[in-house]
């Protein structure tokens, strides 16, 4: 497999695609102001070539905060692309088209992955896809894009998820999740008075969720609660794994999260580890699994971007991952790891 990456700070398609010939698949991110234009121009320059795109910042070994980035798979892959529409109300409506794509591509357990971009309602989409993903043993890496838009093959969609099924004909693929937070102690917080539709968390251990969080962290106002979630997000315990649940807003005596929480879910308070040490561990894990890497495509949460930028470590972090091989990706507003919708996380697909 071979992967191309090009970028343009002015969102110029010709500049970002300079040197790209005969792509098998194009994946791109663009700033919001140029997104619709870039969708049309990429289709015009590469007619009939499968493509998916979303609004967002991008990176390779360093961050690009505006403009256009194009990633292309140029050989050694078999590809199918598609879209699920009306995901807020009928996420299962177009699942049959994805199933048909999978039947055509004949995915292998260790050589096929899905990269997807969602305009929102990610949790509902991933829940809908769970049985299909489990049946084919598929690995997934994806993101919530900005501005409520995604694209497929030259067309812009709202309230949708666009996807690319990628079969690596020259080796394996593997998905990874990186978490820079860990439980602060063994305290268990039982969720109650939740509203899944609003991502609302009303109580923890029978008390106001807002007050419990303030007591645990020392935050003294609504603004301080929002700021504190960068250092101390909540986490949902799933076996030995932790799924980060970032705080989006305060609502009365409760909290609005970036992912759904159910009554009786067990939560805990998290604290940040050293991001550079975690990155070294990720690099080591991937090196142990791959002797040769053709490409890495990843998503870093907007919260990780803000934390690492504030610490002055953003490009250092990206450089550590890029030392493994060709590496690129985007800053997302929610991340997909197989069938999980996660927050404040890095997820990636590595191609042999």
Short mmCIF file of C-alpha atoms in Angstrom, two decimals:
data_model
loop_
_atom_site.label_atom_id
_atom_site.label_comp_id
_atom_site.label_asym_id
_atom_site.label_seq_id
_atom_site.Cartn_x
_atom_site.Cartn_y
_atom_site.Cartn_z
CA UNK A 1 0.00 0.00 0.00
CA UNK A 2 1.13 3.55 -0.69
CA UNK A 3 -0.24 6.73 0.83
CA UNK A 4 0.05 10.33 -0.41
CA UNK A 5 -0.38 13.43 1.74
CA UNK A 6 -0.53 17.00 0.46
CA UNK A 7 -1.70 20.26 1.97
CA UNK A 8 -2.40 23.89 1.17
CA UNK A 9 -2.79 26.62 3.76
CA UNK A 10 -4.86 28.57 1.22
CA UNK A 11 -7.20 25.61 0.60
CA UNK A 12 -6.05 25.34 -3.01
CA UNK A 13 -6.88 21.95 -4.51
CA UNK A 14 -4.17 22.13 -7.19
CA UNK A 15 -1.53 22.89 -4.56
CA UNK A 16 -2.68 20.24 -2.09
CA UNK A 17 -2.81 17.54 -4.79
CA UNK A 18 0.46 18.42 -6.53
CA UNK A 19 2.22 15.19 -7.45
CA UNK A 20 -0.85 13.01 -6.93
CA UNK A 21 -1.57 10.69 -9.85
CA UNK A 22 -4.06 7.86 -10.23
CA UNK A 23 -5.43 7.76 -6.67
CA UNK A 24 -7.59 4.84 -5.59
CA UNK A 25 -9.20 6.81 -2.72
CA UNK A 26 -9.08 10.44 -1.55
CA UNK A 27 -9.73 11.47 2.06
CA UNK A 28 -9.62 15.19 2.79
CA UNK A 29 -10.24 17.82 5.43
CA UNK A 30 -10.93 21.47 4.70
CA UNK A 31 -11.70 24.61 6.63
CA UNK A 32 -15.40 25.50 6.69
CA UNK A 33 -15.13 28.53 4.41
CA UNK A 34 -13.79 26.50 1.48
CA UNK A 35 -15.36 23.10 2.11
CA UNK A 36 -18.17 23.09 -0.48
CA UNK A 37 -15.84 24.57 -3.11
CA UNK A 38 -13.12 22.02 -2.39
CA UNK A 39 -15.60 19.13 -2.55
CA UNK A 40 -16.60 20.19 -6.06
CA UNK A 41 -13.05 20.92 -7.25
CA UNK A 42 -11.65 17.60 -6.03
CA UNK A 43 -14.41 15.77 -7.90
CA UNK A 44 -13.70 17.87 -11.01
CA UNK A 45 -9.95 17.16 -10.90
CA UNK A 46 -10.34 13.46 -10.05
CA UNK A 47 -13.68 12.49 -11.63
CA UNK A 48 -15.02 9.14 -10.55
CA UNK A 49 -12.39 8.61 -7.86
CA UNK A 50 -13.96 7.61 -4.53
CA UNK A 51 -13.62 10.37 -1.93
CA UNK A 52 -14.82 11.31 1.54
CA UNK A 53 -14.27 14.61 3.35
CA UNK A 54 -15.17 16.68 6.36
CA UNK A 55 -14.54 20.08 7.93
CA UNK A 56 -11.64 20.24 10.36
CA UNK A 57 -8.01 21.02 11.08
CA UNK A 58 -5.41 18.56 9.87
CA UNK A 59 -1.85 17.48 10.56
CA UNK A 60 1.06 15.33 9.50
CA UNK A 61 4.18 15.81 11.63
CA UNK A 62 2.84 19.28 12.52
CA UNK A 63 -0.54 20.97 12.80
CA UNK A 64 -2.27 22.85 9.98
CA UNK A 65 -5.06 24.97 11.43
CA UNK A 66 -6.59 26.25 8.17
CA UNK A 67 -6.71 25.30 4.52
CA UNK A 68 -6.97 21.91 2.85
CA UNK A 69 -5.25 18.57 3.38
CA UNK A 70 -5.54 15.65 0.99
CA UNK A 71 -4.65 12.08 1.85
CA UNK A 72 -4.78 9.54 -0.95
CA UNK A 73 -4.26 5.81 -1.22
CA UNK A 74 -2.51 5.27 -4.54
CA UNK A 75 -1.96 1.52 -4.82
CA UNK A 76 -2.37 -1.75 -3.02
CA UNK A 77 -5.93 -1.18 -1.76
CA UNK A 78 -9.44 -2.22 -2.65
CA UNK A 79 -12.00 0.46 -1.78
CA UNK A 80 -15.71 1.04 -1.47
CA UNK A 81 -17.28 4.33 -0.33
CA UNK A 82 -20.79 5.26 0.70
CA UNK A 83 -23.01 7.39 2.91
CA UNK A 84 -25.61 6.85 5.60
CA UNK A 85 -28.16 9.68 5.49
CA UNK A 86 -30.66 10.98 8.07
CA UNK A 87 -28.58 9.56 10.91
CA UNK A 88 -30.40 11.63 13.55
CA UNK A 89 -33.76 9.99 12.82
CA UNK A 90 -33.16 6.86 10.69
CA UNK A 91 -29.54 5.71 11.13
CA UNK A 92 -30.38 2.18 9.93
CA UNK A 93 -31.99 3.31 6.68
CA UNK A 94 -28.90 2.93 4.47
CA UNK A 95 -27.09 0.14 6.32
CA UNK A 96 -27.94 -2.22 3.48
CA UNK A 97 -25.69 -0.25 1.14
CA UNK A 98 -22.74 -0.68 3.53
CA UNK A 99 -23.48 -4.39 3.81
CA UNK A 100 -23.44 -4.65 0.01
CA UNK A 101 -20.10 -2.83 -0.12
CA UNK A 102 -18.67 -5.26 2.43
CA UNK A 103 -19.92 -8.27 0.46
CA UNK A 104 -18.24 -6.90 -2.66
CA UNK A 105 -14.94 -6.13 -1.00
CA UNK A 106 -14.78 -9.47 0.89
CA UNK A 107 -13.07 -8.06 3.98
CA UNK A 108 -10.53 -10.02 5.96
CA UNK A 109 -10.36 -9.90 9.74
CA UNK A 110 -6.87 -8.36 9.78
CA UNK A 111 -6.65 -6.51 6.45
CA UNK A 112 -9.79 -4.34 6.26
CA UNK A 113 -10.84 -1.17 8.06
CA UNK A 114 -13.46 1.56 7.82
CA UNK A 115 -12.59 5.25 8.02
CA UNK A 116 -15.69 7.39 8.51
CA UNK A 117 -16.69 11.02 8.99
CA UNK A 118 -19.88 11.89 10.84
CA UNK A 119 -21.85 15.14 10.90
CA UNK A 120 -23.26 14.23 14.33
CA UNK A 121 -25.26 11.57 16.18
CA UNK A 122 -22.20 9.32 16.18
CA UNK A 123 -23.29 7.13 19.09
CA UNK A 124 -26.55 6.20 17.35
CA UNK A 125 -24.70 5.41 14.12
CA UNK A 126 -22.12 3.17 15.79
CA UNK A 127 -24.81 1.38 17.79
CA UNK A 128 -26.72 0.75 14.56
CA UNK A 129 -23.60 -0.64 12.88
CA UNK A 130 -22.49 -2.82 15.80
CA UNK A 131 -23.93 -6.14 14.58
CA UNK A 132 -22.57 -5.58 11.07
CA UNK A 133 -19.11 -4.65 12.33
CA UNK A 134 -19.05 -7.62 14.69
CA UNK A 135 -20.14 -10.01 11.94
CA UNK A 136 -17.27 -8.97 9.66
CA UNK A 137 -14.75 -8.38 12.50
CA UNK A 138 -14.17 -4.90 11.13
CA UNK A 139 -11.92 -2.25 12.63
CA UNK A 140 -13.17 1.34 12.56
CA UNK A 141 -11.54 4.73 12.97
CA UNK A 142 -13.58 7.87 12.51
CA UNK A 143 -14.46 11.34 13.68
CA UNK A 144 -17.16 13.92 14.12
CA UNK A 145 -16.34 16.73 11.73
CA UNK A 146 -17.11 20.42 12.21
CA UNK A 147 -19.93 22.50 10.70
CA UNK A 148 -22.39 19.60 10.44
CA UNK A 149 -21.17 18.57 6.96
CA UNK A 150 -19.50 15.59 5.34
CA UNK A 151 -18.94 14.71 1.70
CA UNK A 152 -18.99 11.67 -0.55
CA UNK A 153 -17.81 11.54 -4.14
CA UNK A 154 -18.25 15.24 -4.87
CA UNK A 155 -21.50 15.79 -2.98
CA UNK A 156 -22.02 17.54 0.38
CA UNK A 157 -24.31 15.93 2.97
CA UNK A 158 -25.73 17.10 6.28
CA UNK A 159 -27.07 14.77 8.99
CA UNK A 160 -25.02 11.95 7.52
CA UNK A 161 -21.98 9.71 7.83
CA UNK A 162 -19.66 9.12 4.88
CA UNK A 163 -17.39 6.12 4.93
CA UNK A 164 -14.59 4.36 3.10
CA UNK A 165 -14.07 0.61 3.41
CA UNK A 166 -10.37 -0.03 2.77
CA UNK A 167 -8.90 -3.49 2.18
CA UNK A 168 -5.11 -3.55 2.32
CA UNK A 169 -4.06 -6.01 -0.35
CA UNK A 170 -0.41 -5.95 0.74
CA UNK A 171 -0.63 -6.55 4.47
CA UNK A 172 -2.57 -6.10 7.67
CA UNK A 173 -4.32 -3.15 9.27
CA UNK A 174 -4.85 -2.50 12.96
CA UNK A 175 -6.75 0.09 14.97
CA UNK A 176 -5.41 1.73 18.14
CA UNK A 177 -6.79 3.99 20.85
CA UNK A 178 -4.63 6.28 22.98
CA UNK A 179 -5.83 7.70 26.28
CA UNK A 180 -3.81 10.30 28.22
CA UNK A 181 -6.08 10.03 31.28
CA UNK A 182 -6.33 7.47 34.07
CA UNK A 183 -8.56 7.05 37.14
CA UNK A 184 -7.54 9.43 39.93
CA UNK A 185 -8.57 6.94 42.61
CA UNK A 186 -10.86 3.95 42.99
CA UNK A 187 -13.94 6.08 43.66
CA UNK A 188 -17.08 4.83 41.92
CA UNK A 189 -19.76 7.30 40.86
CA UNK A 190 -23.14 5.79 39.96
CA UNK A 191 -25.03 7.78 37.32
CA UNK A 192 -28.74 8.48 37.66
CA UNK A 193 -31.42 10.89 36.37
CA UNK A 194 -29.83 10.77 32.92
CA UNK A 195 -31.37 11.86 29.61
CA UNK A 196 -29.72 10.02 26.72
CA UNK A 197 -31.23 12.29 24.07
CA UNK A 198 -29.68 15.38 25.70
CA UNK A 199 -26.47 13.68 26.92
CA UNK A 200 -27.56 14.85 30.37
CA UNK A 201 -26.18 13.54 33.66
CA UNK A 202 -28.37 14.58 36.59
CA UNK A 203 -26.93 12.84 39.63
CA UNK A 204 -23.86 10.95 40.83
CA UNK A 205 -24.31 8.71 43.85
CA UNK A 206 -27.73 10.28 44.43
CA UNK A 207 -26.45 13.87 44.59
CA UNK A 208 -26.32 16.73 42.10
CA UNK A 209 -23.77 15.77 39.40
CA UNK A 210 -22.62 19.38 39.23
CA UNK A 211 -22.03 19.59 42.97
CA UNK A 212 -20.25 16.25 43.16
CA UNK A 213 -17.88 17.29 40.36
CA UNK A 214 -17.20 20.64 42.07
CA UNK A 215 -16.52 18.90 45.39
CA UNK A 216 -14.09 16.44 43.78
CA UNK A 217 -12.16 18.97 41.69
CA UNK A 218 -12.44 22.25 43.59
CA UNK A 219 -14.13 24.00 40.66
CA UNK A 220 -16.18 26.92 41.97
CA UNK A 221 -18.26 28.06 38.99
CA UNK A 222 -19.82 26.79 35.77
CA UNK A 223 -16.91 28.20 33.77
CA UNK A 224 -14.38 26.52 36.04
CA UNK A 225 -16.20 23.20 35.56
CA UNK A 226 -15.85 23.49 31.76
CA UNK A 227 -12.17 24.41 32.08
CA UNK A 228 -11.53 21.64 34.59
CA UNK A 229 -12.72 18.91 32.22
CA UNK A 230 -9.45 19.32 30.29
CA UNK A 231 -7.61 18.14 33.41
CA UNK A 232 -10.26 15.95 35.03
CA UNK A 233 -12.86 14.50 32.66
CA UNK A 234 -15.24 11.82 33.84
CA UNK A 235 -14.63 8.27 32.72
CA UNK A 236 -17.01 5.35 32.17
CA UNK A 237 -15.60 2.05 33.33
CA UNK A 238 -15.92 -0.74 30.71
CA UNK A 239 -14.18 -3.76 32.21
CA UNK A 240 -10.55 -2.73 32.61
CA UNK A 241 -10.93 -0.01 29.99
CA UNK A 242 -11.91 3.63 30.54
CA UNK A 243 -14.09 5.53 28.08
CA UNK A 244 -13.64 9.29 28.54
CA UNK A 245 -16.81 11.34 29.00
CA UNK A 246 -15.95 15.01 28.56
CA UNK A 247 -18.14 17.72 30.06
CA UNK A 248 -19.69 20.00 27.46
CA UNK A 249 -21.84 22.30 29.60
CA UNK A 250 -23.63 22.78 32.90
CA UNK A 251 -27.45 22.53 33.01
CA UNK A 252 -29.05 23.43 36.32
CA UNK A 253 -27.74 20.99 38.91
CA UNK A 254 -26.60 18.54 36.23
CA UNK A 255 -23.99 18.24 33.49
CA UNK A 256 -24.20 17.93 29.71
CA UNK A 257 -21.60 15.48 28.38
CA UNK A 258 -20.20 14.79 24.92
CA UNK A 259 -21.44 11.19 25.00
CA UNK A 260 -24.48 9.37 26.30
CA UNK A 261 -24.60 8.07 29.83
CA UNK A 262 -27.22 5.64 31.14
CA UNK A 263 -28.73 5.26 34.58
CA UNK A 264 -26.57 2.91 36.72
CA UNK A 265 -23.42 3.44 34.59
CA UNK A 266 -20.32 3.42 36.79
CA UNK A 267 -18.21 6.56 36.32
CA UNK A 268 -14.99 7.73 37.90
CA UNK A 269 -12.91 10.92 37.93
CA UNK A 270 -9.85 10.93 35.68
CA UNK A 271 -6.55 12.80 35.80
CA UNK A 272 -3.99 13.49 33.09
CA UNK A 273 -0.86 11.40 32.60
CA UNK A 274 2.29 12.76 30.92
CA UNK A 275 1.26 12.97 27.22
CA UNK A 276 4.80 12.49 25.94
CA UNK A 277 5.28 9.33 27.99
CA UNK A 278 1.94 8.02 26.71
CA UNK A 279 3.00 8.78 23.12
CA UNK A 280 6.20 6.77 23.61
CA UNK A 281 4.12 3.85 24.84
CA UNK A 282 1.88 4.10 21.76
CA UNK A 283 4.90 4.18 19.44
CA UNK A 284 6.33 1.14 21.20
CA UNK A 285 3.04 -0.79 20.89
CA UNK A 286 2.78 -0.10 17.17
CA UNK A 287 6.44 -0.98 16.56
CA UNK A 288 5.90 -4.30 18.29
CA UNK A 289 2.96 -5.07 15.97
CA UNK A 290 4.45 -3.87 12.67
CA UNK A 291 7.88 -4.37 11.11
CA UNK A 292 6.90 -2.19 8.15
CA UNK A 293 4.37 0.68 8.10
CA UNK A 294 2.99 2.13 4.87
CA UNK A 295 0.76 4.72 6.50
CA UNK A 296 -1.08 5.90 9.61
CA UNK A 297 -4.37 7.80 9.56
CA UNK A 298 -5.57 9.18 12.88
CA UNK A 299 -7.91 11.56 14.67
CA UNK A 300 -7.06 13.60 17.75
CA UNK A 301 -9.86 15.12 19.80
CA UNK A 302 -10.19 18.91 19.83
CA UNK A 303 -9.68 18.76 23.62
CA UNK A 304 -6.34 16.99 23.18
CA UNK A 305 -5.38 19.62 20.61
CA UNK A 306 -6.17 22.39 23.09
CA UNK A 307 -4.35 20.70 25.99
CA UNK A 308 -1.23 19.85 24.00
CA UNK A 309 -1.14 23.28 22.40
CA UNK A 310 -1.39 24.98 25.79
CA UNK A 311 1.47 22.79 27.05
CA UNK A 312 3.55 23.65 23.96
CA UNK A 313 3.75 19.95 23.06
CA UNK A 314 1.39 19.60 20.09
CA UNK A 315 3.92 19.37 17.26
CA UNK A 316 6.29 17.36 19.46
CA UNK A 317 3.51 14.82 20.00
CA UNK A 318 2.60 14.68 16.31
CA UNK A 319 6.28 14.24 15.44
CA UNK A 320 6.57 11.25 17.77
CA UNK A 321 3.74 9.45 15.97
CA UNK A 322 5.09 10.47 12.54
CA UNK A 323 8.46 8.84 13.27
CA UNK A 324 6.72 5.51 12.71
CA UNK A 325 6.06 6.25 9.04
CA UNK A 326 3.83 8.39 6.79
CA UNK A 327 1.33 9.86 9.25
CA UNK A 328 -1.59 12.26 8.87
CA UNK A 329 -5.02 12.92 10.28
CA UNK A 330 -7.47 15.46 11.61
CA UNK A 331 -8.70 17.17 14.75
CA UNK A 332 -12.18 15.84 15.54
CA UNK A 333 -15.08 16.66 17.87
CA UNK A 334 -15.61 13.02 18.84
CA UNK A 335 -13.70 9.89 17.95
CA UNK A 336 -14.68 6.41 16.79
CA UNK A 337 -12.79 3.33 17.88
CA UNK A 338 -14.32 0.17 16.46
CA UNK A 339 -17.86 0.26 17.91
CA UNK A 340 -17.10 2.86 20.59
CA UNK A 341 -17.83 6.59 20.45
CA UNK A 342 -15.15 8.20 22.63
CA UNK A 343 -13.96 11.64 23.76
CA UNK A 344 -10.58 13.26 24.48
CA UNK A 345 -8.89 10.37 22.69
CA UNK A 346 -6.58 9.62 19.77
CA UNK A 347 -7.65 6.77 17.50
CA UNK A 348 -5.82 5.57 14.41
CA UNK A 349 -5.58 2.93 11.74
CA UNK A 350 -2.10 1.61 10.88
CA UNK A 351 -1.50 0.07 7.45
CA UNK A 352 1.28 -2.42 6.81
#
